[in-house]
Short mmCIF file of C-alpha atoms in Angstrom, two decimals:
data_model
loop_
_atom_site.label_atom_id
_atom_site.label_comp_id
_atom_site.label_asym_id
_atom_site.label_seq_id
_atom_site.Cartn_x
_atom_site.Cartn_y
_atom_site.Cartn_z
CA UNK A 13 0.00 0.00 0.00
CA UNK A 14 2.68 2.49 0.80
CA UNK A 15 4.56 1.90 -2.09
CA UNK A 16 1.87 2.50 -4.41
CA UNK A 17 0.81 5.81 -2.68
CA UNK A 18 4.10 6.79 -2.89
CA UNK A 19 4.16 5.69 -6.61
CA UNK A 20 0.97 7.49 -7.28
CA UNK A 21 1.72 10.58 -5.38
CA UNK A 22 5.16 10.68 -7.44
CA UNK A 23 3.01 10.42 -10.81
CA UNK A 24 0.74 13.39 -9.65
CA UNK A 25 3.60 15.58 -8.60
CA UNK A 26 5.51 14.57 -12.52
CA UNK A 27 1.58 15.43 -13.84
CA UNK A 28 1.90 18.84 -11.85
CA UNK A 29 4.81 19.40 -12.79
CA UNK A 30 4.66 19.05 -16.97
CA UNK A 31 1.39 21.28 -16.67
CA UNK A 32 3.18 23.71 -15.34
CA UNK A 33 5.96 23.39 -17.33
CA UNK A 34 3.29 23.46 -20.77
CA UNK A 35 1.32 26.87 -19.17
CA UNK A 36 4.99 28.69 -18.23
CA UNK A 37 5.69 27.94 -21.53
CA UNK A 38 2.61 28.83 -23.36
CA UNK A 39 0.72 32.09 -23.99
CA UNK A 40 -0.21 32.08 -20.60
CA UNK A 41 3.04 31.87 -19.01
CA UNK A 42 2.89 35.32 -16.89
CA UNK A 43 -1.04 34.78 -15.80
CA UNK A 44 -0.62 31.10 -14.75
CA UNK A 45 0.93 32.00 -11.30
CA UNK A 46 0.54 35.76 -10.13
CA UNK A 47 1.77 34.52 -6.63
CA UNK A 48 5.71 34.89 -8.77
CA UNK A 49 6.75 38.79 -8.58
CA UNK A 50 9.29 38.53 -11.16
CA UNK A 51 6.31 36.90 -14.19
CA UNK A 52 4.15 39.30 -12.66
CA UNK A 53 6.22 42.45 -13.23
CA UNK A 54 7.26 41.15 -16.55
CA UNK A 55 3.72 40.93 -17.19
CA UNK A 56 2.82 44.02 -16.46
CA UNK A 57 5.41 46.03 -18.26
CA UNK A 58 4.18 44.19 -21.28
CA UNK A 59 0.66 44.53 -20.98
CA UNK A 60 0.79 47.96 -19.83
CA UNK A 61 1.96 49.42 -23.01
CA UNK A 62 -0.16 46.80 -25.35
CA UNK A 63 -3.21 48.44 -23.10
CA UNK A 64 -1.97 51.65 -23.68
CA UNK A 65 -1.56 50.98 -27.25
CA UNK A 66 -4.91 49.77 -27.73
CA UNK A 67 -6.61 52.96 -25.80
CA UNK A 68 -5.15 55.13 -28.51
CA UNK A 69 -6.13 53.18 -31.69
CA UNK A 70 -9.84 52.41 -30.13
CA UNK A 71 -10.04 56.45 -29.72
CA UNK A 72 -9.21 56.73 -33.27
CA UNK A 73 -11.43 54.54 -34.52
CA UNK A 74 -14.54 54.15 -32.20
CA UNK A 75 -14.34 57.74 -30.64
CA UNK A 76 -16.64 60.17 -32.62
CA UNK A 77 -14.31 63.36 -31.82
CA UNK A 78 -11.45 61.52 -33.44
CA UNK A 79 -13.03 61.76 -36.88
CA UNK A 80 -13.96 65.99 -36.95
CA UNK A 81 -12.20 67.75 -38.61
CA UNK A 82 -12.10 70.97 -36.25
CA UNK A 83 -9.43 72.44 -34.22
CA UNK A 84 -10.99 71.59 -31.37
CA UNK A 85 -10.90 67.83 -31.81
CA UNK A 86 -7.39 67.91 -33.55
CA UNK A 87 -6.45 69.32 -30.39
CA UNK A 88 -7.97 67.16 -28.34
CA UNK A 89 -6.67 64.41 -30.66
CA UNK A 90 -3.54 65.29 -30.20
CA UNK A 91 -3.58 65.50 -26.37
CA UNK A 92 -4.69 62.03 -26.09
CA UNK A 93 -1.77 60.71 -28.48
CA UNK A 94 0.41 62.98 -26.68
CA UNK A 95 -0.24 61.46 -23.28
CA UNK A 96 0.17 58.11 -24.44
CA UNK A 97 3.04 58.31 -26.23
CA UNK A 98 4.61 60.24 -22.64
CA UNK A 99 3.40 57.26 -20.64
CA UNK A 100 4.85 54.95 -22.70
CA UNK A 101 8.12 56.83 -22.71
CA UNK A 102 8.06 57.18 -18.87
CA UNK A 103 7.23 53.27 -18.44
CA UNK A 104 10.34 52.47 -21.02
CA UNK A 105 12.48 54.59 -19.12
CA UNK A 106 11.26 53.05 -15.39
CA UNK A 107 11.66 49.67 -16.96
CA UNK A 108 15.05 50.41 -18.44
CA UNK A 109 16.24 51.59 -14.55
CA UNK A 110 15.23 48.58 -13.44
CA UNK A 111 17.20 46.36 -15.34
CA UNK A 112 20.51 48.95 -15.27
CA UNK A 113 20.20 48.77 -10.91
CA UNK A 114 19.99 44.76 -11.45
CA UNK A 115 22.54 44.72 -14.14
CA UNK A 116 25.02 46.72 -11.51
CA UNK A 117 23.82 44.34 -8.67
CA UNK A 118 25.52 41.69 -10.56
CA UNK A 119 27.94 43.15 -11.86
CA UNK A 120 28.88 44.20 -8.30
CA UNK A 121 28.51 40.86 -6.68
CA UNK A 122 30.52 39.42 -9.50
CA UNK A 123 33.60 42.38 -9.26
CA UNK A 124 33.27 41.29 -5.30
CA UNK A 125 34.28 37.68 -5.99
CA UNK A 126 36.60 38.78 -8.45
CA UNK A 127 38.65 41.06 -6.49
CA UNK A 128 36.95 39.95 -3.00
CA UNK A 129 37.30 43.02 -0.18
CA UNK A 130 40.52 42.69 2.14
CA UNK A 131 40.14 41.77 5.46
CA UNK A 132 41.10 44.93 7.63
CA UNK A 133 43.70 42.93 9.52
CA UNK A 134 46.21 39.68 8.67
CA UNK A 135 48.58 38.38 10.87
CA UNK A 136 49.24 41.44 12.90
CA UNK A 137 49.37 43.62 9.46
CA UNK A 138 46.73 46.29 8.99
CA UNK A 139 45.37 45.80 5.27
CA UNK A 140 43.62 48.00 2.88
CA UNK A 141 43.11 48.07 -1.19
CA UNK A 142 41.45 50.53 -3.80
CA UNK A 143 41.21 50.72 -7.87
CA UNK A 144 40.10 53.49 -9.43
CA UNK A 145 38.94 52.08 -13.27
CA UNK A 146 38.87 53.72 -16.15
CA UNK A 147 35.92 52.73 -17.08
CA UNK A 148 33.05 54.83 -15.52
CA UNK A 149 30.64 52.40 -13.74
CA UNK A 150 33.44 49.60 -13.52
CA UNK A 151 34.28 48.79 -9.81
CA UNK A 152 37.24 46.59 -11.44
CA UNK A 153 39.61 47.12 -14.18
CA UNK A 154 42.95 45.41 -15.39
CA UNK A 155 44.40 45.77 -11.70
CA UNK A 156 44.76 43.13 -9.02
CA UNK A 157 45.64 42.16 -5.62
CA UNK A 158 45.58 40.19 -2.86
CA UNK A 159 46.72 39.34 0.49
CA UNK A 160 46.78 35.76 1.92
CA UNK A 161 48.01 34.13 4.99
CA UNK A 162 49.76 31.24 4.93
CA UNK A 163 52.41 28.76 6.80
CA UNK A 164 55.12 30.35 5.05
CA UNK A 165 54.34 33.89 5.94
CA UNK A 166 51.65 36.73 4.23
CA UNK A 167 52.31 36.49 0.89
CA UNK A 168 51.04 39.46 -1.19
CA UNK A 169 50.29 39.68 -5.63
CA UNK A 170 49.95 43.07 -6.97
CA UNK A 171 49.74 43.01 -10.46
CA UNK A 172 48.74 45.25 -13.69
CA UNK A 173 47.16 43.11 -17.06
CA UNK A 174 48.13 44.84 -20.31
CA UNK A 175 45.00 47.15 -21.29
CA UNK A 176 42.83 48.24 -19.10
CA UNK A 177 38.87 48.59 -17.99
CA UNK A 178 36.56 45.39 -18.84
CA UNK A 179 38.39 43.77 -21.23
CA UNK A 180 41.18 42.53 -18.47
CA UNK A 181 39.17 41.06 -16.50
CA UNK A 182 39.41 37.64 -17.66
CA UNK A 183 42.77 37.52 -17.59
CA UNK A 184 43.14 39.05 -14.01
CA UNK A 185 40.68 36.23 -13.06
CA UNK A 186 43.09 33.74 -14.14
CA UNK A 187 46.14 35.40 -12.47
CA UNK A 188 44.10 35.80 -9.22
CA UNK A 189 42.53 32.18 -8.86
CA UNK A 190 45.85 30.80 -9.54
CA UNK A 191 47.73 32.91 -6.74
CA UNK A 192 44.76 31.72 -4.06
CA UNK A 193 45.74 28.31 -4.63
CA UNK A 194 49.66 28.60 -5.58
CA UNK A 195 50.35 30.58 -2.25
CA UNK A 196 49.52 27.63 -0.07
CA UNK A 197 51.00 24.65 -2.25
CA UNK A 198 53.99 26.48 -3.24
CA UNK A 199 56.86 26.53 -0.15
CA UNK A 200 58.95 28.86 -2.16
CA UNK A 201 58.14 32.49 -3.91
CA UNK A 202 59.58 30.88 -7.18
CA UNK A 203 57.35 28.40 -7.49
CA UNK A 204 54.44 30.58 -6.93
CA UNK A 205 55.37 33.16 -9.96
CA UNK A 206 56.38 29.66 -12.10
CA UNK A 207 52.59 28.53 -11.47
CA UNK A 208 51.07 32.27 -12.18
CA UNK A 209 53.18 31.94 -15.50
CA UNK A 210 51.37 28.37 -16.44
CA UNK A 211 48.18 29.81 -15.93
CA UNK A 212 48.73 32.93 -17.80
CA UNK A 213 49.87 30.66 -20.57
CA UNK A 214 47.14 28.54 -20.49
CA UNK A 215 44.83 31.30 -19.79
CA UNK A 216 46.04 33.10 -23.33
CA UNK A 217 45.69 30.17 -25.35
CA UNK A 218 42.01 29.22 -24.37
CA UNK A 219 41.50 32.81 -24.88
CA UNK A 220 43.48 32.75 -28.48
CA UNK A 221 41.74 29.60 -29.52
CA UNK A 222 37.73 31.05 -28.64
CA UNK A 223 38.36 34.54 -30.36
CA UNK A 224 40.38 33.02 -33.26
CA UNK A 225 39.58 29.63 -34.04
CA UNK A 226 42.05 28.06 -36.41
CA UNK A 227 41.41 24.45 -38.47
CA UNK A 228 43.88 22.04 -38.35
CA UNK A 229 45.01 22.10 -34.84
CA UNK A 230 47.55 24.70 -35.79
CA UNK A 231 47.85 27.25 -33.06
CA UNK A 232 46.05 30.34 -34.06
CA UNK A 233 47.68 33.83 -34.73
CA UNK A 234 46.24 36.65 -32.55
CA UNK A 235 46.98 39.82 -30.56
CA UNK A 236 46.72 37.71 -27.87
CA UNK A 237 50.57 37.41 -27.84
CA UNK A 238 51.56 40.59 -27.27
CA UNK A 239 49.44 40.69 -23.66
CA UNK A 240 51.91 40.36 -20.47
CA UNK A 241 51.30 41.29 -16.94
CA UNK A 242 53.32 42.87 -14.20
CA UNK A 243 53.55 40.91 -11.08
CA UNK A 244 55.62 42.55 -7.78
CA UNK A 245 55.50 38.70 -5.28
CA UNK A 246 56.23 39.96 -1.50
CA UNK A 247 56.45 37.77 1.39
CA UNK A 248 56.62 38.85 4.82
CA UNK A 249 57.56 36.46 7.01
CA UNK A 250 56.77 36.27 10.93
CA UNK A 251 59.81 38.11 12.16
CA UNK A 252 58.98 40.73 9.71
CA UNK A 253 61.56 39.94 6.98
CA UNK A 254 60.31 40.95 3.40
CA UNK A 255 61.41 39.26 0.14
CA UNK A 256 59.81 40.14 -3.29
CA UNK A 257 60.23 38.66 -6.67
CA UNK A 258 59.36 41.50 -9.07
CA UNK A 259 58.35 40.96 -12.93
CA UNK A 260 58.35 44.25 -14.74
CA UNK A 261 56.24 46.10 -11.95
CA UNK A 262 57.01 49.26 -10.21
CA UNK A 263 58.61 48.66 -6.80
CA UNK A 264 56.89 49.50 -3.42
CA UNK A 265 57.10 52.68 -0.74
CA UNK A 266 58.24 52.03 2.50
CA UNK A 267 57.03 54.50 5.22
CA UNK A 268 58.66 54.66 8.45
CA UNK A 269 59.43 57.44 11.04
CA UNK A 270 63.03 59.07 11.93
CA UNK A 271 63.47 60.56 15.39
CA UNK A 272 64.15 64.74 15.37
CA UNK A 273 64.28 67.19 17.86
CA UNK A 274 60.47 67.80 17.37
CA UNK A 275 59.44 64.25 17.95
CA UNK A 276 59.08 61.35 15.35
CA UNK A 277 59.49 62.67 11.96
CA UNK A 278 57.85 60.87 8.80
CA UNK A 279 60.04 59.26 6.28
CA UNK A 280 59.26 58.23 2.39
CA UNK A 281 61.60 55.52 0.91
CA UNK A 282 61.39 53.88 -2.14
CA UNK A 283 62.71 50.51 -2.62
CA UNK A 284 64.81 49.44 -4.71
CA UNK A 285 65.98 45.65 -5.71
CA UNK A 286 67.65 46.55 -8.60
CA UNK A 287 66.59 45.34 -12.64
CA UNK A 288 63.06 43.44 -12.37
CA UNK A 289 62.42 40.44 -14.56
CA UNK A 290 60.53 40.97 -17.87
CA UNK A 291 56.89 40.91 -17.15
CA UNK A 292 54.76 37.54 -17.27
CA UNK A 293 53.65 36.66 -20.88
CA UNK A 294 55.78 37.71 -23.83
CA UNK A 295 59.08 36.00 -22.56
CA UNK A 296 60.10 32.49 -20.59
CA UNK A 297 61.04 33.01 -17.09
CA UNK A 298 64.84 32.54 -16.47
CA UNK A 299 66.16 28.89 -14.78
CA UNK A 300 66.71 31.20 -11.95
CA UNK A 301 64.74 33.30 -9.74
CA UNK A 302 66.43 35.11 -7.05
CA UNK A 303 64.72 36.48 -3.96
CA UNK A 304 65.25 40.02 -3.37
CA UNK A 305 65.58 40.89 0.43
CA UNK A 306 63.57 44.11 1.12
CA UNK A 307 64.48 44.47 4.91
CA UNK A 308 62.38 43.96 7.58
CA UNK A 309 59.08 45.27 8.27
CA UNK A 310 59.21 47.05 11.75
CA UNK A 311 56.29 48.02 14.25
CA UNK A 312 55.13 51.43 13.47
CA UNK A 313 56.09 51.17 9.25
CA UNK A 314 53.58 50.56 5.87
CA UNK A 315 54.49 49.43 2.58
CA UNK A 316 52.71 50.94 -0.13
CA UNK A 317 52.10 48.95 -3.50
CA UNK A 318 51.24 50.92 -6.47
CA UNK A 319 50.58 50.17 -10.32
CA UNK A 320 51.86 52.09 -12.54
CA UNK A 321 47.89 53.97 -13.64
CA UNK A 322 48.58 55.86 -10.33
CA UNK A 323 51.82 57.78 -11.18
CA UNK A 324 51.45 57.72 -15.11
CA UNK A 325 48.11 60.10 -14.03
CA UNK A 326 48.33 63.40 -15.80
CA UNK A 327 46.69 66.82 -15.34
CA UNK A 328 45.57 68.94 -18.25
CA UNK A 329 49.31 70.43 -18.73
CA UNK A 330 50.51 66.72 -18.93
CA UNK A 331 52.33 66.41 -15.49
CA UNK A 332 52.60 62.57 -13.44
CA UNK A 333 50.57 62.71 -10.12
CA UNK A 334 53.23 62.86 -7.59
CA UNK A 335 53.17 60.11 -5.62
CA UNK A 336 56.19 60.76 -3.48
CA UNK A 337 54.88 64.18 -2.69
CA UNK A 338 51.62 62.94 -1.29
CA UNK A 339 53.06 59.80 0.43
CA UNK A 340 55.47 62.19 2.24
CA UNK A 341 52.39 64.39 3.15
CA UNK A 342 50.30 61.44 3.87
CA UNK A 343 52.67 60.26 6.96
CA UNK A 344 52.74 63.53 8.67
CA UNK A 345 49.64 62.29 10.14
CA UNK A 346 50.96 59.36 12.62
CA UNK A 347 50.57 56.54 12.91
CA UNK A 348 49.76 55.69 9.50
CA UNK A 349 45.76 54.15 9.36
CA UNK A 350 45.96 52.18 5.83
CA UNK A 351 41.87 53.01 4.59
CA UNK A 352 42.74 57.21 5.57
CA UNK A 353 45.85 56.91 3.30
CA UNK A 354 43.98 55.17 0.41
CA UNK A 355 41.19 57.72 0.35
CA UNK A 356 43.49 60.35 0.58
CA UNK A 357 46.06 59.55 -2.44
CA UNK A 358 42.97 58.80 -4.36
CA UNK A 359 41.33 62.53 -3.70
CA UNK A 360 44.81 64.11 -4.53
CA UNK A 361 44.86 61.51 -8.07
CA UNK A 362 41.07 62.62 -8.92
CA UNK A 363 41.96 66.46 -8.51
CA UNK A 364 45.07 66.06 -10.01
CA UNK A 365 43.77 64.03 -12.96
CA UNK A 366 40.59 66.40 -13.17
CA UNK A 367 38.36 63.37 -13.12
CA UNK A 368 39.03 59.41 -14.01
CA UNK A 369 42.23 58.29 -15.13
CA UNK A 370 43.50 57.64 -18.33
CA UNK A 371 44.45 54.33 -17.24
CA UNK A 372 43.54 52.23 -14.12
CA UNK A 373 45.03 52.54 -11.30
CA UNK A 374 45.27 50.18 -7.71
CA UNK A 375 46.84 51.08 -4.11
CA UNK A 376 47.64 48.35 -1.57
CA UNK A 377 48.50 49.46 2.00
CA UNK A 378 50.14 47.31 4.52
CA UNK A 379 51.05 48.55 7.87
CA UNK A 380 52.70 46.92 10.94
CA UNK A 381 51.35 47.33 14.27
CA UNK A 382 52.31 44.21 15.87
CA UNK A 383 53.69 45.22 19.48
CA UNK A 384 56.33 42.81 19.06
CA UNK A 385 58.68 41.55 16.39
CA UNK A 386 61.26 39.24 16.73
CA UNK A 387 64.60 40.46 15.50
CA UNK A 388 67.85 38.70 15.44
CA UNK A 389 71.46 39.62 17.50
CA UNK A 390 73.43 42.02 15.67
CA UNK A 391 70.69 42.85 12.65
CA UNK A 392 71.23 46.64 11.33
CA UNK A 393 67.98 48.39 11.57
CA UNK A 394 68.16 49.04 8.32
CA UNK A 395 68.94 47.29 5.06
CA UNK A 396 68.81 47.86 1.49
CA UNK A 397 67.63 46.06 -0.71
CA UNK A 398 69.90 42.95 -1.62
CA UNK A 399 69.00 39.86 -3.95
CA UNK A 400 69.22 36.86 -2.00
CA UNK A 401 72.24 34.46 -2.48
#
C-alpha cells in the first residue's frame, strides 16, 4: 500500500509538474501563477503598453471626436496621443532603470568575488586596497591584488594586465585564482610566480583559440601574444623579513618614522631591488629566480604597492601625479591608518587628474602594528635592498 501511494503521489507531482511546465511555456506563461513577482512584473510592463496601445487606436477609430475635422478635436486628438506616447516613454524609461540597478547588482557581486574586499587585519598587518577604473561604472579594471596568509608567511600579488577597464578582466581572473591556490601549495616564492606563468599561458591560449579559431590544430595567430602582466610577489615572514620577486612592476614605498628634535618625523623611501624580470607573458622566465631581500618590516612602518595607472596620471598640462609628494604628506599624520591613506592619495589623483584616469590605477597598504617583532642579535635596523644568495 505504501509503495503504491508513494508511486501514485510521485506520478501526480511529474503530472503537476509538466502542466506547469506546458502553461509557463505557453501564452499564458505570466497569468498562470501571479503569486511569482518577477512573471508578474514582466507581465505588467508588457501589458501595460499593449493596453496603452490599444486605448489610442480604439479612440481613433470608435471615438466620434477623433473623426472631426475641427481644431478643437485635432487638439484634443492630439492630447490624447500625446499622453500616451509620454506614458509609454516614462514606463520604457522606469523599466530600463530597473534592469541597469539589477545589471550593476551583478555586476557588483561578481567584481566582489573577483577582487573579494581585504580583510582589515592579517597576521598582525593592517590591510587595505582601492582601484580606481577607467571605465566609468566599472568597480574593477585590469588591476589586481591580494593578500593571503599562509604557513610560510603573508604572501602578497599586486599586479597590472596589459589594457585596461573590462576587457582585463578575464585575464586578471586567471592570475588571481591561480595565486589563491599557488600561495599555499607552493613553499617557495619561485614556485608561486612559475605557477602564475602556467596559468597565464594557459589562460592566453584558451583565450586565443575562442576569439580566433584556427582548423587544423595549428595554433592560431592573434593579438593575444603581445598581452603580459606585471607581477611585484612579497612575502613577509613572521619576524617581519620581506622578500619580493618583481616581474616588470614598479617597486613599493616604504614608510617609516626618523626621530628629530620635534618628535618622530615621517620618512618616504622607495625601494629598490635593482633590474626586475621581464613581465609575465611575452618572454620564458629565467632557470633562476632570485629572492630580493627588502628588509624587515618594523612596528610602526607601511608598505605601499602601487601600479603604474597611479603615477602615469596626468593633469591637463601633462604632469605625473606625484606620488612621493603625497606619500610624504600622507605620513605627517601618525601613525599611518591604511583606509585614511587610500582615500586620501585617491582625492589628490582625482583632482590632479581632473576626473578618471586615463588608465587604471590600484593602491595596496600594509602597515605593521604588531607590538612585538622578533629580531635577530646584531641585525642593522636598516637594510637595502639585496637579492638573495
Amino acid at each position: 500500500m505504501i509503495r503504491i501511494r508513494a508511486g501514485a503521489l510521485r506520478t501526480r507531482t511529474r503530472t503537476r509538474a509538466t502542466f506547469r511546465a506546458r502553461v509557463r511555456a505557453g501564452p499564458l506563461r505570466f497569468l498562470a501563477f501571479p503569486g511569482d513577482p518577477r512573471r508578474l512584473r514582466r507581465g505588467i510592463s508588457l501589458g501595460l503598453p499593449t493596453l496603452w496601445g490599444a486605448v489610442a487606436i480604439t479612440y481613433k477609430l470608435v471615438c466620434p471626436l477623433a473623426q472631426e475635422t475641427g481644431l478643437g478635436a485635432r487638439i484634443v486628438t492630439s492630447a490624447v496621443f500625446f499622453a500616451v506616447g509620454t506614458a509609454l516613454v516614462v514606463h520604457i524609461r522606469h523599466t530600463l532603470l530597473r534592469e541597469l540597478r539589477q545589471m550593476r547588482k551583478i555586476a557588483h557581486a561578481a567584481q566582489n568575488v573577483l577582487l573579494r574586499p581585504l580583510p582589515p587585519r592579517v597576521d598582525g598587518l593592517a590591510v587595505a586596497g582601492g582601484q580606481l577604473s577607467a571605465d566609468p561604472g566599472a568597480g574593477v579594471g585590469g588591476d589586481l591584488y591580494e593578500v593571503l596568509t599562509t604557513e610560510h608567511g603573508v604572501r602578497v600579488v599586486m599586479g597590472d594586465v596589459r589594457g585596461h577597464g573590462l576587457g582585463a578582466l578575464s585575464t586578471v581572473a586567471a592570475v588571481l585564482g591561480s595565486f589563491r591556490e599557488a600561495v599555499h601549495d607552493e613553499a617557495e616564492l619561485a614556485g608561486v610566480l612559475r605557477r602564475l606563468e602556467r596559468a597565464l599561458a594557459r589562460h592566453l591560449r584558451e583565450r586565443s583559440r575562442a576569439e580566433h579559431p584556427a582548423g587544423g590544430g595549428a595554433e592560431p595567430d592573434s593579438p593575444l601574444a603581445e598581452e603580459f602582466v606585471t607581477l611585484l610577489l612579497l612575502e613577509i615572514r613572521p619576524d617581519g623579513e620581506v622578500v619580493a620577486l618583481n616581474c616588470g612592476h614598479p617597486w613599493p614605498y616604504l614608510l617609516s618614522s626618523t626621530p628629530g628634535p620635534r618628535g618622530p618625523r615621517g620618512r618616504v623611501e622607495r625601494l629598490d631591488g635593482g633590474e626586475p624580470l621581464p613581465p609575465l607573458g611575452p618572454f620564458p622566465l629565467p632557470a633562476d629566480l632570485p629572492l630580493v631581500r627588502c628588509g624587515r618590516l618594523r612596528p610602526g612602518e607601511a608598505l605601499v604597492l602601487h601600479t603604474d595607472g597611479v603615477e602615469d596620471a596626468r593633469d591637463r598640462r601633462g604632469r605625473f601625479f606625484p606620488l612621493h609628494t603625497a606619500l610624504a604628506e600622507a605620513v605627517r599624520v601618525r601613525p599611518v591608518v591604511p583606509q585614511a591613506l587610500i582615500h586620501a592619495l585617491f582625492a589628490q589623483l582625482l583632482r590632479h587628474a581632473g576626473g578618471l584616469p586615463a588608465d587604471d590605477g590600484a593602491l595596496l597598504v600594509l602597515a605593521n602594528d604588531r607590538r612585538r617583532l622578533v629580531v635577530q642579535q646584531g641585525e642593522p635596523i636598516r637594510q637595502p635592498a639585496q637579492r638573495a644568495t
